[in-house]
XYZ file of C-alpha atoms in Angstrom:
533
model
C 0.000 0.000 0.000
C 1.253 3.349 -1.006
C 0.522 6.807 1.000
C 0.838 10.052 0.028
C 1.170 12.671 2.899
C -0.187 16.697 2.294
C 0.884 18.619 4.765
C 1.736 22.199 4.373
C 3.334 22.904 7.937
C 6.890 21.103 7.493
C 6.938 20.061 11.194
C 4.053 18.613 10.928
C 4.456 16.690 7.781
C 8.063 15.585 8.970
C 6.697 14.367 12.502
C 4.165 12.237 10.631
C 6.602 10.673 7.595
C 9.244 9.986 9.841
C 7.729 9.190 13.296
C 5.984 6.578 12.310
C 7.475 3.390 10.948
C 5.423 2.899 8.303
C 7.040 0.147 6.810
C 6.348 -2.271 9.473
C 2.515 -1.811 9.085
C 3.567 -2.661 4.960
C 2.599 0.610 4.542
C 5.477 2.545 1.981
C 5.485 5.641 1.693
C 5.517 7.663 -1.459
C 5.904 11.084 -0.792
C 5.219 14.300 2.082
C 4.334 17.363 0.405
C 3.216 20.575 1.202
C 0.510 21.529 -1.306
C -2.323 20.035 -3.132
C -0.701 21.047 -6.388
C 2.106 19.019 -5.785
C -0.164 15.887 -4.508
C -1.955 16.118 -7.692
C 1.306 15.687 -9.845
C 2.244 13.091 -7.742
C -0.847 11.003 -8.421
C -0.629 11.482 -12.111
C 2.882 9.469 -12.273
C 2.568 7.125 -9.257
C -0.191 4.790 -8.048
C -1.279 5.746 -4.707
C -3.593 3.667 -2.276
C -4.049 5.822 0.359
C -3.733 9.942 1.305
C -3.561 11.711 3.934
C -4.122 15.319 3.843
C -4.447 18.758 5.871
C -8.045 20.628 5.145
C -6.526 23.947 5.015
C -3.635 24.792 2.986
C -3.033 27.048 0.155
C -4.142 27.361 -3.479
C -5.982 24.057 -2.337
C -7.642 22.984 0.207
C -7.662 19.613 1.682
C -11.351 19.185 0.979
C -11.012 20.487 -3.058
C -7.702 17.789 -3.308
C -10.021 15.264 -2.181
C -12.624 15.926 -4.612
C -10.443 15.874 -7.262
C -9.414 12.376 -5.958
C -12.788 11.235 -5.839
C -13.518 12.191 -9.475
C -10.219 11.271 -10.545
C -8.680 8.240 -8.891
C -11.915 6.841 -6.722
C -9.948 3.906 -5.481
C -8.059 6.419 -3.033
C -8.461 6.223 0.228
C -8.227 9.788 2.064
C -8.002 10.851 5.494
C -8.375 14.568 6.601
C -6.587 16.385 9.353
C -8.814 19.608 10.381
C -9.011 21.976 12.884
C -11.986 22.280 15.644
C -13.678 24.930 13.304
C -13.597 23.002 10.623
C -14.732 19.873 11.916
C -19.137 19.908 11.165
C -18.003 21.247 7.824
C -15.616 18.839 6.871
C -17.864 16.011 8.285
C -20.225 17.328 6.108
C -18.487 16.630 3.022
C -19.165 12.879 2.937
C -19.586 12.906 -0.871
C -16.401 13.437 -1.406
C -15.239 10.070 -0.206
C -13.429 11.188 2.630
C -12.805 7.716 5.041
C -11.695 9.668 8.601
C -11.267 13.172 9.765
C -8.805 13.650 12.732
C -9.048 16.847 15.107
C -5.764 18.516 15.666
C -3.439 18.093 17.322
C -3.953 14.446 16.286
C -0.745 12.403 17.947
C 1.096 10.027 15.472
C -1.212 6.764 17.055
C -4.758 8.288 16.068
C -2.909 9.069 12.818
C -1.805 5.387 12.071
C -4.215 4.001 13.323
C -6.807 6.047 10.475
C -4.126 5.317 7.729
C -4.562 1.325 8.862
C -8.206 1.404 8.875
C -7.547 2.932 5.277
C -4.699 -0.079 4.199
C -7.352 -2.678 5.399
C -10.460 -1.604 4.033
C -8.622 -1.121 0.473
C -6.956 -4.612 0.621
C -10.558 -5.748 0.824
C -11.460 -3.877 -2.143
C -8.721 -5.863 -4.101
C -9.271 -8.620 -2.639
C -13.023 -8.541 -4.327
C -12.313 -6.906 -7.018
C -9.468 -9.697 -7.929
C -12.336 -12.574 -6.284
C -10.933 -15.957 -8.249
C -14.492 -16.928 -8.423
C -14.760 -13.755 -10.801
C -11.654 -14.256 -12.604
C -13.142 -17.139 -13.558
C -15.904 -16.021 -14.859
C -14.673 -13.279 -17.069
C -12.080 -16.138 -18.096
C -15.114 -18.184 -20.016
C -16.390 -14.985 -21.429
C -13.286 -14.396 -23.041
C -12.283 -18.242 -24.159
C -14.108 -17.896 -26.773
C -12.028 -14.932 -28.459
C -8.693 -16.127 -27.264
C -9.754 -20.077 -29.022
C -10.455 -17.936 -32.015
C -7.246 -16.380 -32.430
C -5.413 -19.604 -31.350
C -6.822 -21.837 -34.237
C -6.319 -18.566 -36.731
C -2.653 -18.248 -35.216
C -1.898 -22.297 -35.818
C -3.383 -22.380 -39.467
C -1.113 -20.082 -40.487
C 1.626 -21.585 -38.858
C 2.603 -18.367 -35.969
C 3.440 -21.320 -33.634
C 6.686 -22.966 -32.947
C 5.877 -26.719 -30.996
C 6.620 -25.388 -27.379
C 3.951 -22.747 -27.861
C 1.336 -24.563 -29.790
C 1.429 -27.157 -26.408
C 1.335 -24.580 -23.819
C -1.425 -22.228 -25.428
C -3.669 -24.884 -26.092
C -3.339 -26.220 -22.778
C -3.671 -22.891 -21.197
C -6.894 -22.932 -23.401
C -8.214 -26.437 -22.460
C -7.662 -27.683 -25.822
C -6.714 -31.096 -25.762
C -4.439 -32.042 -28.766
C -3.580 -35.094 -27.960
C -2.948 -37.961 -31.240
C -5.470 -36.879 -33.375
C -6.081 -36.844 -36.835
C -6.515 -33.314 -38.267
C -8.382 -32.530 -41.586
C -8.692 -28.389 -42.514
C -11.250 -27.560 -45.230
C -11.274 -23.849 -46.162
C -14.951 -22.500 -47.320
C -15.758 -19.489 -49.459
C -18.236 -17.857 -51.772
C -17.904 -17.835 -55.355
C -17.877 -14.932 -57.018
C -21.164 -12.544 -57.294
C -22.018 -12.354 -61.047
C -22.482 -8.586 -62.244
C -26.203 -9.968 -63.352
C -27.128 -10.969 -60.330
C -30.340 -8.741 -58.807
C -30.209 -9.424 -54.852
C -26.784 -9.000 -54.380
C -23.675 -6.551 -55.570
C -20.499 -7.153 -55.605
C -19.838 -4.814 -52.758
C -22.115 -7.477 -50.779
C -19.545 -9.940 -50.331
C -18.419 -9.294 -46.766
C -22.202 -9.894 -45.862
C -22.447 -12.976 -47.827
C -19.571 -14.448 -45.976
C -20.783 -14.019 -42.947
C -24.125 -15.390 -44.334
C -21.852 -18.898 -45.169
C -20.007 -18.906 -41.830
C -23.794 -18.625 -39.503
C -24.774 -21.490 -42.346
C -21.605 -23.591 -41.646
C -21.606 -23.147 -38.189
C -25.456 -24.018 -38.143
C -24.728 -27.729 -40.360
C -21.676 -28.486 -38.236
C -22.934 -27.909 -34.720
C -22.554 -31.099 -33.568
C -19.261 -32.228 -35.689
C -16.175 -32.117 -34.153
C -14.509 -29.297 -35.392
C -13.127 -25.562 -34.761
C -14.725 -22.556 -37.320
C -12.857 -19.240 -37.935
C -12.715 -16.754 -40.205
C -9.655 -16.108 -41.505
C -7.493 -12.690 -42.062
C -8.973 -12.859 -45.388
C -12.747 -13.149 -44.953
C -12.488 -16.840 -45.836
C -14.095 -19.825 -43.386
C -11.399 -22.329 -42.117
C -12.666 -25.390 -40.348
C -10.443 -27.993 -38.507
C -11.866 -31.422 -38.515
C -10.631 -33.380 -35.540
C -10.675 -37.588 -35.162
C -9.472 -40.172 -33.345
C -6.851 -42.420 -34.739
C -8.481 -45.070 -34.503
C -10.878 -43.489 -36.816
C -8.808 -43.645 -39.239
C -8.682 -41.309 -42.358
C -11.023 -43.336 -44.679
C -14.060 -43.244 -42.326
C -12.963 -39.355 -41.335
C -13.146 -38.401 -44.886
C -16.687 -40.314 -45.340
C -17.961 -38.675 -42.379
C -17.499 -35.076 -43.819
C -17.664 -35.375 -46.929
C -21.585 -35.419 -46.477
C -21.651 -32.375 -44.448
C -19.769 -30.615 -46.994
C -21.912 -31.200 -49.733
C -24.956 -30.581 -47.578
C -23.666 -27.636 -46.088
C -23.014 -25.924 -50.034
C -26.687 -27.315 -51.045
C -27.902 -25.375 -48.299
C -26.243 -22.518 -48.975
C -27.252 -22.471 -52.877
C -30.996 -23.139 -51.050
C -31.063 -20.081 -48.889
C -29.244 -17.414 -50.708
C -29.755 -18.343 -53.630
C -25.946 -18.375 -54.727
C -22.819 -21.228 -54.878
C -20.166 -21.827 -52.304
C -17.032 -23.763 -53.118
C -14.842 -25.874 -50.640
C -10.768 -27.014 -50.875
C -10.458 -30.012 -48.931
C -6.833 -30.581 -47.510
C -5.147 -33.319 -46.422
C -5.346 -35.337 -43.143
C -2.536 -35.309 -40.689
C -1.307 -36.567 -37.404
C 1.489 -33.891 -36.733
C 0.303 -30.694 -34.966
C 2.632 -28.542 -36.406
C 2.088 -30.370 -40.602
C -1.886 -28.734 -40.165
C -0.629 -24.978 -41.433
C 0.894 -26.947 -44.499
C -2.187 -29.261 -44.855
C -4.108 -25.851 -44.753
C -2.172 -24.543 -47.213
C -3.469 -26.742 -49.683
C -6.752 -26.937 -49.045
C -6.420 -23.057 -49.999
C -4.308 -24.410 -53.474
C -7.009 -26.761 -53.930
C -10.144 -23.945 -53.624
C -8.225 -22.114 -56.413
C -8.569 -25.070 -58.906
C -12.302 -23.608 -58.808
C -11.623 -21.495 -61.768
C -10.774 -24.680 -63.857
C -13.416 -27.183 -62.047
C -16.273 -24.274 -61.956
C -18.074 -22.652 -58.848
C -20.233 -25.108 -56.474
C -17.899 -27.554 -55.804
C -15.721 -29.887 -53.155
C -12.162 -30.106 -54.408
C -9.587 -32.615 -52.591
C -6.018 -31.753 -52.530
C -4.069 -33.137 -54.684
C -0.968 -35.496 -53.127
C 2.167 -32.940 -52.522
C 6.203 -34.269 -52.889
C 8.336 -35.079 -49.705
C 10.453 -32.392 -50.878
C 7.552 -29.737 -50.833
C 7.077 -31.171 -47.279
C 10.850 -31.025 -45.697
C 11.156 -27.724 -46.945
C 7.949 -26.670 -44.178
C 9.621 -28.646 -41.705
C 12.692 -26.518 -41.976
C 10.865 -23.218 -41.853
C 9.456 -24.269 -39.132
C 12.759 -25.054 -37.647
C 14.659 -21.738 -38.695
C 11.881 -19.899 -36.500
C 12.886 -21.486 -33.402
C 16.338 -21.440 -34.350
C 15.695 -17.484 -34.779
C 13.880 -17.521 -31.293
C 16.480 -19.117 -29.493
C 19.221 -16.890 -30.812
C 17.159 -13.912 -29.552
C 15.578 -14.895 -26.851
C 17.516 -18.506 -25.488
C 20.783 -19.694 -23.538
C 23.458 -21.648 -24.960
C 21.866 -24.893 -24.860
C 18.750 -23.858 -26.186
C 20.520 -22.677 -29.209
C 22.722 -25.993 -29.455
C 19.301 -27.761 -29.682
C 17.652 -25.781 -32.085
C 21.274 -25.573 -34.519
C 21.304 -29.595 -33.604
C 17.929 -29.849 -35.003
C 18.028 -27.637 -37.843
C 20.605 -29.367 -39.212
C 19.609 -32.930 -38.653
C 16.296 -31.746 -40.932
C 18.103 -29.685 -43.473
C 21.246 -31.816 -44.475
C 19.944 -35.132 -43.814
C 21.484 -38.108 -45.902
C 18.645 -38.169 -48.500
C 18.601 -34.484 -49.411
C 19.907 -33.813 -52.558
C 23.497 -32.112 -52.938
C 21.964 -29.076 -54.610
C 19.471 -28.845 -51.840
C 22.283 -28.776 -49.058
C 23.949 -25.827 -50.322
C 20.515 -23.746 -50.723
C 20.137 -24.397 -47.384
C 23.117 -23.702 -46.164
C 22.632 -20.373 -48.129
C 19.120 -19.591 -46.540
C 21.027 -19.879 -42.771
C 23.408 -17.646 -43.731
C 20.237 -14.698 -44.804
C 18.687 -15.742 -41.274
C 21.499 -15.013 -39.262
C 22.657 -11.919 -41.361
C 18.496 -10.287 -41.037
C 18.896 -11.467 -37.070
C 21.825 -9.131 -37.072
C 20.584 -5.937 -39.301
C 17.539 -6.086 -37.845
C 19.581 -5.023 -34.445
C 20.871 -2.218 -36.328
C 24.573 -3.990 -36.427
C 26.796 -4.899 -38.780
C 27.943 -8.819 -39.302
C 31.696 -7.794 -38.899
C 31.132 -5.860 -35.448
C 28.898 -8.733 -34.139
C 30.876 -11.675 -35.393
C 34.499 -10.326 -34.704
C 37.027 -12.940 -35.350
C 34.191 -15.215 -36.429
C 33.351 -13.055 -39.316
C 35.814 -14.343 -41.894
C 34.768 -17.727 -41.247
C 31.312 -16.321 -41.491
C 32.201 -15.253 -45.154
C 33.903 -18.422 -46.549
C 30.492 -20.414 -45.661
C 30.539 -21.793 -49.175
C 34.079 -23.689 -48.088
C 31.550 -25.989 -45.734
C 31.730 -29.440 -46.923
C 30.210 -31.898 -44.187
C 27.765 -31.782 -41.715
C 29.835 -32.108 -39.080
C 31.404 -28.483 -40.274
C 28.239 -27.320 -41.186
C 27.033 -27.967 -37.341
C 30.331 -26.716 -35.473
C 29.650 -23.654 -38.035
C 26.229 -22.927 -37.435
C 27.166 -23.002 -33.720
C 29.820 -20.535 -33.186
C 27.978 -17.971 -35.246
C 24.380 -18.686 -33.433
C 26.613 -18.320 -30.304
C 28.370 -14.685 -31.106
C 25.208 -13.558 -32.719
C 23.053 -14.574 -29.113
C 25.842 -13.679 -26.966
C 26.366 -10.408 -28.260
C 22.406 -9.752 -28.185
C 21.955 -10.355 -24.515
C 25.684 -8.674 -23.662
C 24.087 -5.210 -25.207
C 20.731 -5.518 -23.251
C 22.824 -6.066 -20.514
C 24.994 -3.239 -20.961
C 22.195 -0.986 -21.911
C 20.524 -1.909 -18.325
C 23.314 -1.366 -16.194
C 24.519 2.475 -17.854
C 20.618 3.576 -16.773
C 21.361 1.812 -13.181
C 25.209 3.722 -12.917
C 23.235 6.526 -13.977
C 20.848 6.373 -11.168
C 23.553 5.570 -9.104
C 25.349 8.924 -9.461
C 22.619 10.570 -9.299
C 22.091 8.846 -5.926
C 25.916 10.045 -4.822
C 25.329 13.760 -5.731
C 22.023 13.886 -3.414
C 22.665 11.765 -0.639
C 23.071 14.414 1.504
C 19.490 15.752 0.232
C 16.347 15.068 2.122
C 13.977 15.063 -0.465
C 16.044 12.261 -1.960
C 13.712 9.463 -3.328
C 13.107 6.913 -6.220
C 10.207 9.477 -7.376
C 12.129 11.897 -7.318
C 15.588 10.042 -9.110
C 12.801 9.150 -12.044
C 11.487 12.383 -12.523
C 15.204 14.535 -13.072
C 16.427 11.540 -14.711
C 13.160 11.284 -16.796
C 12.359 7.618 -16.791
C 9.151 5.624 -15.905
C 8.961 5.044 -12.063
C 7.979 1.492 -11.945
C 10.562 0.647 -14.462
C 13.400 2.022 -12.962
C 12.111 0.723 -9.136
C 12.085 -3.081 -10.710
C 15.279 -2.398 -13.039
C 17.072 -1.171 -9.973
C 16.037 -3.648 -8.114
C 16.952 -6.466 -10.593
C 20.883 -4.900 -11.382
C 21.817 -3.991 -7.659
C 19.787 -6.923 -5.134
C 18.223 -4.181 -3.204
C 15.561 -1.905 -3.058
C 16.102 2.010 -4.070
C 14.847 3.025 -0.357
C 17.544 0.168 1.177
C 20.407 1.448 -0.917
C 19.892 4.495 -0.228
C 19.744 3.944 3.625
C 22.721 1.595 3.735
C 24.495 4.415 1.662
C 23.759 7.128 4.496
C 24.305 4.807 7.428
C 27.793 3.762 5.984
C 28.576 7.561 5.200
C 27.447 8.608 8.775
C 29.768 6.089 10.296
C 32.472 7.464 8.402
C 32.077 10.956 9.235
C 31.329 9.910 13.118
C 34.873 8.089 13.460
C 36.430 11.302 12.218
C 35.256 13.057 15.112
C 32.092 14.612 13.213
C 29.000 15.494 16.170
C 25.776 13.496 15.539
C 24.136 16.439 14.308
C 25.985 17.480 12.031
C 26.962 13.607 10.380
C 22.720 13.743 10.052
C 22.806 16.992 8.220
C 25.478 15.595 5.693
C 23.815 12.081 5.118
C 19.968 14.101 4.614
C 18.414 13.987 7.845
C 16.900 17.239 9.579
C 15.720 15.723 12.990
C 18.817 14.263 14.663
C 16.463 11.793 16.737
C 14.579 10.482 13.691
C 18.704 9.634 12.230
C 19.815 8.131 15.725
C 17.026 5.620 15.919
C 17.602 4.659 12.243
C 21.578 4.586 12.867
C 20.712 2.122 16.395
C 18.446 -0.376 14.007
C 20.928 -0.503 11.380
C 24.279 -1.041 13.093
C 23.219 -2.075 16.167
C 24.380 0.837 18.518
C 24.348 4.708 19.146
C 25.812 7.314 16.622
C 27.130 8.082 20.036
C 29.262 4.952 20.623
C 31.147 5.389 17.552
C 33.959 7.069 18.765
C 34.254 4.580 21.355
C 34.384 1.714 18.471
């Protein structure tokens, strides 16, 4: 829980930030300022739970910040510190979803204790809001859209294996061995003659054919989408021990009765490509492929018709397999370790320069790996000979390859440079914001308004990326570096003689009893038993 304090007298706002531990009560705290102008700013970059604020103050009074928050950021939680004469008017002013009001002087206990009543009440409000029971619910509504776009994504092959397993079991789409069969359904073409529909018509008349379709295969076993295109793409799924024969006699009725109705109701033709049945998961996009080669034979065969694919070469078929393969191999360079790109070269290269391939074959695609890891490396806006370094030479004379031992001990080294080098600049990139930060850190430690809001906003980066980046690079928190920082400095200045109040001035502390108590907690005695260390 995040709280913001708004507090224009400075004693008062300093007694409440740092005489209270708020962390303890998991309560962080954001930011004490003195106005409601500044509050507001504050609550346009940061996401605060919880604020607690003085009615009168200038330019804004507590009362106007809080209807601001109430229009603006309703899930806020605010609690009001007024005066006796402004007590009945500020109880009043329930609308403006004030939680407590606290009569000064209000001691730092009735003040935590308001701001806890606040913390609980608003972890009850996420704790409904994020109810699993709900989650679960709007999870079903959406299934629907998110099976969609999976079956869409799969047909046209967007999915390496790893994914298509995980998102359809995130899905509840069991897989499984099945036999797959895609047919891909469209509308013929709208003659120029015809008088209930125009050309301009077709987009309805699709849809008109996928209600039809999904009317006649209700209770098949199948997935319907449309695709990018406008045209219908159904998956037929089967057991094995189906077998293809029997799937293909099952559906081959439905098809024809599904373009007889069709020709019934609207009174024009549909034609289907049929594609061929498989058993691999990641063959369907090719299978779909040419059901959509087979559909196009239309404008031989005629409109109003079912046309089967026609049988495709073992060459056509490696060739899918090793796009299929170069993807992963692209995604583990990127993305991978070392031993997820050994697996995916190790692959690659058992597909691609296997002992039936033909010699001519080999070298195009050893000549197609050499364009995928030359785009991996533009695309990063490098050149090969900065990014492969001594390897580049090597990286030239790829034609000089002649076994597949080579090819693989090849293919290695230069997927290793090209990934190493990838994650060494992301690295690098990380850690020169971080040293940044980090200096900026140095300069200010003696500052008291020192904080990771503040560090974002001079340095002009996003707050909750630099608080998890920071995190991440260093092992600690920005608020625990910081304080180890100025409890290491104070020590320092303490041995060489320096008085208490005046180390606590240098390492951004105004109230020397607020730095003494945070000195005892973190080394375990009194800034005043240093010099006797």
């Amino acid at each position: 829980m995040k709280l913001l304090i708004v507090e224009d007298e400075h004693h008062v706002r300093d007694r409440i930030a740092e005489g209270i531990d708020w962390r303890t009560h998991r309560i962080e705290l954001a930011e004490a300022v003195g106005s409601g102008r500044e509050a507001l700013a504050i609550l346009q970059k940061d996401h605060i739970d919880i604020v607690l604020t003085d009615i009168r103050m200038p330019e804004m009074s507590g009362l106007e910040l809080a209807k601001r928050i109430k229009r603006e950021h309703p899930h806020i939680k605010i609690v009001i510190l007024t005066g006796h004469d402004d007590f009945e008017y500020a109880r009043e002013s329930i609308e403006y979803g004030v939680l407590k009001y606290l009569v000064k002087p209000a001691d730092n206990d009735e003040i935590q204790a308001a701001v806890l009543e606040a913390r609980q009440l608003r972890e009850q409000e996420l704790a409904e809001k994020h109810n699993l029971a709900l989650l679960e619910q709007r999870w079903e509504e959406h299934l629907p859209h998110l099976r969609e776009m999976f079956y869409k994504s799969w047909l046209n092959g967007r999915y390496s294996a790893w994914e298509l397993e995980r998102r359809s079991r995130d899905l509840q789409i069991r897989l499984g061995e099945k036999l797959l069969l895609p047919v891909i359904l469209d509308m013929d073409p709208i003659a120029e003659s015809d008088e209930r529909f125009q050309v301009r018509d077709r987009p309805l008349v699709q849809f008109s054919l996928y209600t039809i379709a999904r009317d006649i295969l209700e209770d098949t076993d199948c997935a319907m989408v449309q695709d990018d295109d406008g045209l219908i793409a159904v998956i037929f799924f089967a057991s094995a021990e189906e077998g293809e024969e029997a799937l293909f006699g099952r559906i081959n009725p439905k098809i024809g009765l599904l373009l007889a109705t069709v020709k019934d109701c609207l009174k024009l033709t549909a034609s289907a490509g049929i594609g061929p049945c498989v058993t691999d998961a990641l063959r369907l996009p090719h299978a779909y492929r040419m059901s959509r080669q087979a559909l196009q034979e239309r404008i031989v065969l005629g409109n109003d018709v079912a046309i089967p694919y026609r049988e495709t070469s073992p060459s056509e078929d490696s060739w899918t397999q090793l796009s299929e393969l170069e993807r992963e191999l692209e995604l583990a360079i990127e993305t991978g370790g070392p031993s997820r790109r050994q697996e995916a070269v190790e692959r690659l290269v058992e597909a691609g320069f296997s002992p039936g391939r033909p010699v001519a074959e080999g070298k195009e695609v050893l000549l197609r790996l050499t364009c995928l890891l030359a785009r991996l490396v533009h695309a990063q806006g490098w050149t090969l000979r900065e990014t492969l370094k001594a390897d580049y030479e090597d990286f030239e004379q790829f034609n000089r390859l002649l076994t597949r031992e080579q090819i693989l001990s090849w293919l290695q080294r230069m997927a290793g440079r090209i990934g190493d080098t990838i994650a060494q600049r992301r690295r690098t990139g990380t850690q020169l914001t971080i040293d940044e930060v980090v200096r900026f850190i140095h300069e200010r430690l003696h500052d008291e308004e020192l904080s990771l809001y503040l560090a974002a906003e001079k340095l002009y980066m996003n707050y909750s990326y630099l608080s998890r980046t920071f995190k991440l690079v260093t092992g600690e928190s920005f608020s625990d570096y910081v304080l180890r920082l100025r409890m290491e400095r104070a020590k320092e200045l303490l041995a060489k003689g320096l008085k208490v109040y005046d180390a606590a001035e240098q390492v951004g502390y105004k109230h020397v009893n607020y730095f003494s108590k945070n000195f005892q907690k973190f080394w375990g005695i009194r800034p005043s038993e240093v010099y006797k260390v």
